[in-house]
Amino acid sequence: MTLAEKLGQLTMAAAGHAVTGPVIAGDSVEAIKAGIIGNLLNLMGADHVHAMQRLAVEQSRLHIPVLFALDVTHGYRTLFPVSLAEASLFDPEAWALTAREAAKEACADGIAMTFAPMIDVSRDPRWGRSVEGPGEDPWVGARMAEAKVRGTQGAELASADSLAAVAKHYCAYGPVTAGREYASVDISERTLREVHLPPFEAAVRAGAASIMPAFTDLAGIPMTAHAALLDGWLRARLGFEGVLVSDYNAIGELIRHGIAADAAEAAALALKAGVDIDMMASCYRNGLPVALNRGLVTLADIDRSVRRVLALKERLGLFDDPYRRGSAPETDAAIARRRQLARDVAARSIVMLTNRADALPLEGSARTLALVGPLADASAEMRGPWWAAAGPEGQVTALEGLRAALPRSEIRYAPGVAIEAQDTAGIPAAVELCDNADAVVLCLGEAAAMSGEAASRAHLGLPGQQRLLAEAVLERARARSKPAIAVLFSGRPLIVPWLIERADAVLAAWFLGSEAGNAIAEVITGRVSPSGRTAMSWPQAVGQIPLFYGERPSGRPANPVDHYTSKYLDAPNEPQFPFGHGLTYGRFVLSDLTVTPETLQEGGALEARVAVSNEGRKAAEETVFLFVHDKLARVARPVLELKGVAKVRLQPGERGSVRFELPASELRFLGMDLQPVFEPGEVEILVGPCADRKQLLSTTIRLSA
Ligand code: NOJ
């Protein structure tokens, strides 16, 4: 291979599909033929992908196939709920299944790699990218990473329906300063290892083909050039042999980070740190030849990365058959099954935050329904901030879903206001709709583009004039003694205490994808009992952020009658809703926690059982969390740490149980030297419906050497 051909394999350019056909941004198809671009992102459609592939395979000197990549984050054409919504399922099998289906659909269009899963732990809802990931908990992040990698890559990476997974964004992208996108990150080595690395470790162990470093720096070292964490942690320590692909233009941005003087230096820093593919900066193509001349890199450095890229293409089966993906259209039955899965998963992703006096489900008695709000009939918004090949039309809206579910009811609809605009002229008409309605459903929230990349927010309330609309509607509903239900659409927990206080029931519907409206209707009408549990704590005030359940204890824990304790003068410490919160149409009572053995040795395992009974009037699924708290350790442990989740579905009046098994090794922690230790002493085992200590059953066991 010539140097230019080698650097081509290390280059990823963006393609798009213009009216006249596929175009490569800032480049030409000549580059593919010349072999100086080996990887493309953002090209969609099997015809276009294959046409481009033919240029590489038939017309380039070495006939090396192109790797086609795209952000297939929560579905390709059929959209599943956004990741933070799906996290509410706490169900690795479901996570794997949606990833499998997304992979099949994308592969049928010729794609071979997805920039997913996004497994960045986020404890800051100001950060818009919270929507793309698993929420605040590292254990959940790790389980989601494994499930998504397994689902995306399938049993065999070379299969026509397998995608290479790119776990991103490595790492500690979530704690950007003040929740501001792309800002600097500065956290302790311990938090890095305990909170932000575990999901990536899980992704590597699950066999992720690729990893993408984050845009951000960690204490002054941009991740794109972080040799210790890329080459050191990932490759040397975890044995990761896959491809590191930079984020979009991230190698070029090393210059603005202030650690490289020019493209040659930037390219050398990234390559030396272990980054194999340069996405969109052209620093490798243009800068590495200069860096070679200056002695900043060697040919061996370049060859190492080229081998890794070629090995990935080989594993994907591209050399055997570059047209394997995208050669067989999917059957209608396969597409219909996928759509059904999207509906089931969407319904299970909904988190019922409140339900006063059993306002929900509405059941058959609601003959006339007033549906109000700018998100009631907003197909494009249901997609969330990534949508791959899903067009703006075609997502089922709440209006459509409710009309389909309640064909004999009259459903009157008024948006009232737009999502963000200031115009309030539509409010009176919307309020009037409530007059003759049996119930009111308010569909409120963010636009999809208000979360995702480059979508940090400093105010986490409802945008525009939605509060004005909601207050007017709530007042009218109350005056008429009609139930008012709020459905919240958002890519993050919102801060809406006034709404929580005044609506009869509130559902967090996040962005649920293609089947959003049907899923919402199923929950509202009671055909499905909500079972989602929030994977992020909901704050009561922005000043509480970062807010998460797994804090360390304070030496001066909050005490309302003691001034000098850890609290706010003007807000409570408690979240509006804790991690794991979510109501169902059942009423579950947990009792009889038993944990054995009472004394546990390092090689052993503990078993916890708890009885669960449904004392409500409806069948439902309960989610039970197992937390631990190491009460006395040389390094203070978090007040709660999640170690397991179990589910049980019970009929009204039925009694069942859930069981957890936990290897003692899970009770190790990083000691003072950051090495894992199993420290003898007492450990509290806590089991219950969410991370609110008051709702947990607990018992204490002993660890012994
Ligand atoms: C930038 C984003 O940070 C990353 O998540 C994404 O995969 C790339 N752009 C490619 O679209």
mmCIF file of N, CA and C in Angstrom, residues 145-198:
data_model
loop_
_atom_site.group_PDB
_atom_site.id
_atom_site.type_symbol
_atom_site.label_atom_id
_atom_site.label_comp_id
_atom_site.label_asym_id
_atom_site.label_seq_id
_atom_site.Cartn_x
_atom_site.Cartn_y
_atom_site.Cartn_z
ATOM 1 N N ALA A 145 -24.615 -1.529 28.178
ATOM 2 C CA ALA A 145 -23.509 -1.663 27.227
ATOM 3 C C ALA A 145 -23.433 -3.100 26.707
ATOM 4 N N GLU A 146 -23.453 -4.064 27.618
ATOM 5 C CA GLU A 146 -23.357 -5.474 27.199
ATOM 6 C C GLU A 146 -24.518 -5.841 26.272
ATOM 7 N N ALA A 147 -25.718 -5.459 26.703
ATOM 8 C CA ALA A 147 -26.910 -5.854 25.949
ATOM 9 C C ALA A 147 -26.899 -5.233 24.554
ATOM 10 N N LYS A 148 -26.541 -3.969 24.500
ATOM 11 C CA LYS A 148 -26.573 -3.270 23.201
ATOM 12 C C LYS A 148 -25.486 -3.792 22.260
ATOM 13 N N VAL A 149 -24.318 -4.083 22.802
ATOM 14 C CA VAL A 149 -23.252 -4.624 21.946
ATOM 15 C C VAL A 149 -23.688 -5.991 21.408
ATOM 16 N N ARG A 150 -24.236 -6.814 22.298
ATOM 17 C CA ARG A 150 -24.690 -8.149 21.889
ATOM 18 C C ARG A 150 -25.770 -8.031 20.803
ATOM 19 N N GLY A 151 -26.727 -7.164 21.031
ATOM 20 C CA GLY A 151 -27.811 -7.025 20.065
ATOM 21 C C GLY A 151 -27.336 -6.451 18.741
ATOM 22 N N THR A 152 -26.470 -5.470 18.797
ATOM 23 C CA THR A 152 -26.010 -4.798 17.579
ATOM 24 C C THR A 152 -25.158 -5.730 16.725
ATOM 25 N N GLN A 153 -24.260 -6.444 17.377
ATOM 26 C CA GLN A 153 -23.293 -7.250 16.624
ATOM 27 C C GLN A 153 -23.795 -8.654 16.310
ATOM 28 N N GLY A 154 -24.843 -9.091 17.004
ATOM 29 C CA GLY A 154 -25.372 -10.423 16.742
ATOM 30 C C GLY A 154 -24.358 -11.504 17.085
ATOM 31 N N ALA A 155 -24.623 -12.724 16.634
ATOM 32 C CA ALA A 155 -23.746 -13.835 16.996
ATOM 33 C C ALA A 155 -22.438 -13.772 16.218
ATOM 34 N N GLU A 156 -22.493 -13.197 15.051
ATOM 35 C CA GLU A 156 -21.338 -13.235 14.151
ATOM 36 C C GLU A 156 -21.263 -11.907 13.411
ATOM 37 N N LEU A 157 -20.153 -11.205 13.588
ATOM 38 C CA LEU A 157 -20.045 -9.871 12.995
ATOM 39 C C LEU A 157 -20.126 -9.908 11.464
ATOM 40 N N ALA A 158 -19.737 -11.038 10.896
ATOM 41 C CA ALA A 158 -19.724 -11.120 9.430
ATOM 42 C C ALA A 158 -21.119 -11.311 8.832
ATOM 43 N N SER A 159 -22.115 -11.569 9.677
ATOM 44 C CA SER A 159 -23.452 -11.815 9.123
ATOM 45 C C SER A 159 -23.989 -10.598 8.391
ATOM 46 N N ALA A 160 -24.845 -10.868 7.437
ATOM 47 C CA ALA A 160 -25.426 -9.781 6.644
ATOM 48 C C ALA A 160 -26.295 -8.873 7.497
ATOM 49 N N ASP A 161 -26.682 -9.334 8.709
ATOM 50 C CA ASP A 161 -27.528 -8.466 9.539
ATOM 51 C C ASP A 161 -26.828 -8.020 10.816
ATOM 52 N N SER A 162 -25.504 -8.021 10.803
ATOM 53 C CA SER A 162 -24.761 -7.545 11.984
ATOM 54 C C SER A 162 -24.054 -6.231 11.697
ATOM 55 N N LEU A 163 -24.097 -5.359 12.685
ATOM 56 C CA LEU A 163 -23.395 -4.082 12.605
ATOM 57 C C LEU A 163 -22.245 -4.089 13.600
ATOM 58 N N ALA A 164 -21.152 -3.432 13.242
ATOM 59 C CA ALA A 164 -20.091 -3.204 14.230
ATOM 60 C C ALA A 164 -20.578 -2.128 15.185
ATOM 61 N N ALA A 165 -20.467 -2.399 16.488
ATOM 62 C CA ALA A 165 -20.884 -1.407 17.486
ATOM 63 C C ALA A 165 -19.712 -0.495 17.818
ATOM 64 N N VAL A 166 -20.007 0.790 17.957
ATOM 65 C CA VAL A 166 -19.003 1.757 18.405
ATOM 66 C C VAL A 166 -19.469 2.274 19.765
ATOM 67 N N ALA A 167 -18.872 1.792 20.827
ATOM 68 C CA ALA A 167 -19.258 2.271 22.161
ATOM 69 C C ALA A 167 -18.719 3.687 22.326
ATOM 70 N N LYS A 168 -19.579 4.573 22.789
ATOM 71 C CA LYS A 168 -19.151 5.973 22.885
ATOM 72 C C LYS A 168 -19.801 6.628 24.089
ATOM 73 N N HIS A 169 -19.328 7.781 24.525
ATOM 74 C CA HIS A 169 -18.113 8.462 24.090
ATOM 75 C C HIS A 169 -17.141 8.282 25.238
ATOM 76 N N TYR A 170 -16.031 7.638 24.943
ATOM 77 C CA TYR A 170 -15.050 7.250 25.943
ATOM 78 C C TYR A 170 -14.234 8.461 26.328
ATOM 79 N N CYS A 171 -14.200 8.848 27.565
ATOM 80 C CA CYS A 171 -15.120 8.510 28.623
ATOM 81 C C CYS A 171 -15.276 9.740 29.507
ATOM 82 N N ALA A 172 -16.209 9.625 30.449
ATOM 83 C CA ALA A 172 -16.490 10.744 31.362
ATOM 84 C C ALA A 172 -16.890 12.010 30.598
ATOM 85 N N TYR A 173 -17.758 11.822 29.604
ATOM 86 C CA TYR A 173 -18.275 12.961 28.837
ATOM 87 C C TYR A 173 -19.414 13.610 29.642
ATOM 88 N N GLY A 174 -20.139 12.808 30.409
ATOM 89 C CA GLY A 174 -21.318 13.303 31.129
ATOM 90 C C GLY A 174 -21.046 14.437 32.113
ATOM 91 N N PRO A 175 -19.945 14.376 32.867
ATOM 92 C CA PRO A 175 -19.734 15.446 33.852
ATOM 93 C C PRO A 175 -19.099 16.712 33.279
ATOM 94 N N VAL A 176 -19.490 17.118 32.069
ATOM 95 C CA VAL A 176 -18.979 18.389 31.533
ATOM 96 C C VAL A 176 -19.305 19.513 32.512
ATOM 97 N N THR A 177 -18.409 20.479 32.603
ATOM 98 C CA THR A 177 -18.577 21.565 33.571
ATOM 99 C C THR A 177 -19.945 22.220 33.440
ATOM 100 N N ALA A 178 -20.676 22.251 34.546
ATOM 101 C CA ALA A 178 -21.978 22.918 34.614
ATOM 102 C C ALA A 178 -22.973 22.396 33.580
ATOM 103 N N GLY A 179 -22.772 21.171 33.129
ATOM 104 C CA GLY A 179 -23.725 20.582 32.185
ATOM 105 C C GLY A 179 -23.643 21.179 30.799
ATOM 106 N N ARG A 180 -22.596 21.960 30.552
ATOM 107 C CA ARG A 180 -22.485 22.668 29.270
ATOM 108 C C ARG A 180 -21.746 21.809 28.249
ATOM 109 N N GLU A 181 -22.431 21.538 27.142
ATOM 110 C CA GLU A 181 -21.910 20.657 26.098
ATOM 111 C C GLU A 181 -20.498 21.033 25.665
ATOM 112 N N TYR A 182 -19.675 20.050 25.472
ATOM 113 C CA TYR A 182 -18.300 20.140 24.996
ATOM 114 C C TYR A 182 -17.351 20.815 25.991
ATOM 115 N N ALA A 183 -17.853 21.179 27.177
ATOM 116 C CA ALA A 183 -16.984 21.882 28.123
ATOM 117 C C ALA A 183 -16.010 20.898 28.770
ATOM 118 N N SER A 184 -15.054 21.449 29.466
ATOM 119 C CA SER A 184 -13.998 20.656 30.087
ATOM 120 C C SER A 184 -14.548 19.763 31.206
ATOM 121 N N VAL A 185 -13.872 18.659 31.454
ATOM 122 C CA VAL A 185 -14.272 17.728 32.517
ATOM 123 C C VAL A 185 -13.115 17.609 33.496
ATOM 124 N N ASP A 186 -13.426 17.666 34.774
ATOM 125 C CA ASP A 186 -12.375 17.487 35.772
ATOM 126 C C ASP A 186 -12.962 16.712 36.943
ATOM 127 N N ILE A 187 -12.719 15.423 36.975
ATOM 128 C CA ILE A 187 -13.266 14.590 38.050
ATOM 129 C C ILE A 187 -12.130 13.778 38.656
ATOM 130 N N SER A 188 -12.425 13.158 39.799
ATOM 131 C CA SER A 188 -11.366 12.389 40.452
ATOM 132 C C SER A 188 -11.111 11.090 39.700
ATOM 133 N N GLU A 189 -9.930 10.568 39.904
ATOM 134 C CA GLU A 189 -9.557 9.269 39.349
ATOM 135 C C GLU A 189 -10.537 8.195 39.853
ATOM 136 N N ARG A 190 -10.977 8.350 41.101
ATOM 137 C CA ARG A 190 -11.890 7.360 41.687
ATOM 138 C C ARG A 190 -13.255 7.406 40.989
ATOM 139 N N THR A 191 -13.775 8.595 40.796
ATOM 140 C CA THR A 191 -15.073 8.704 40.112
ATOM 141 C C THR A 191 -14.960 8.188 38.685
ATOM 142 N N LEU A 192 -13.844 8.488 38.057
ATOM 143 C CA LEU A 192 -13.615 7.977 36.703
ATOM 144 C C LEU A 192 -13.732 6.454 36.710
ATOM 145 N N ARG A 193 -13.055 5.833 37.661
ATOM 146 C CA ARG A 193 -13.013 4.359 37.659
ATOM 147 C C ARG A 193 -14.292 3.726 38.176
ATOM 148 N N GLU A 194 -14.908 4.378 39.157
ATOM 149 C CA GLU A 194 -16.095 3.747 39.750
ATOM 150 C C GLU A 194 -17.363 4.024 38.944
ATOM 151 N N VAL A 195 -17.403 5.171 38.293
ATOM 152 C CA VAL A 195 -18.664 5.587 37.659
ATOM 153 C C VAL A 195 -18.601 5.556 36.132
ATOM 154 N N HIS A 196 -17.517 6.068 35.575
ATOM 155 C CA HIS A 196 -17.538 6.294 34.129
ATOM 156 C C HIS A 196 -16.866 5.192 33.310
ATOM 157 N N LEU A 197 -15.923 4.475 33.902
ATOM 158 C CA LEU A 197 -15.277 3.411 33.135
ATOM 159 C C LEU A 197 -16.067 2.101 33.080
ATOM 160 N N PRO A 198 -16.813 1.725 34.137
ATOM 161 C CA PRO A 198 -17.459 0.404 34.095
ATOM 162 C C PRO A 198 -18.312 0.113 32.851
#
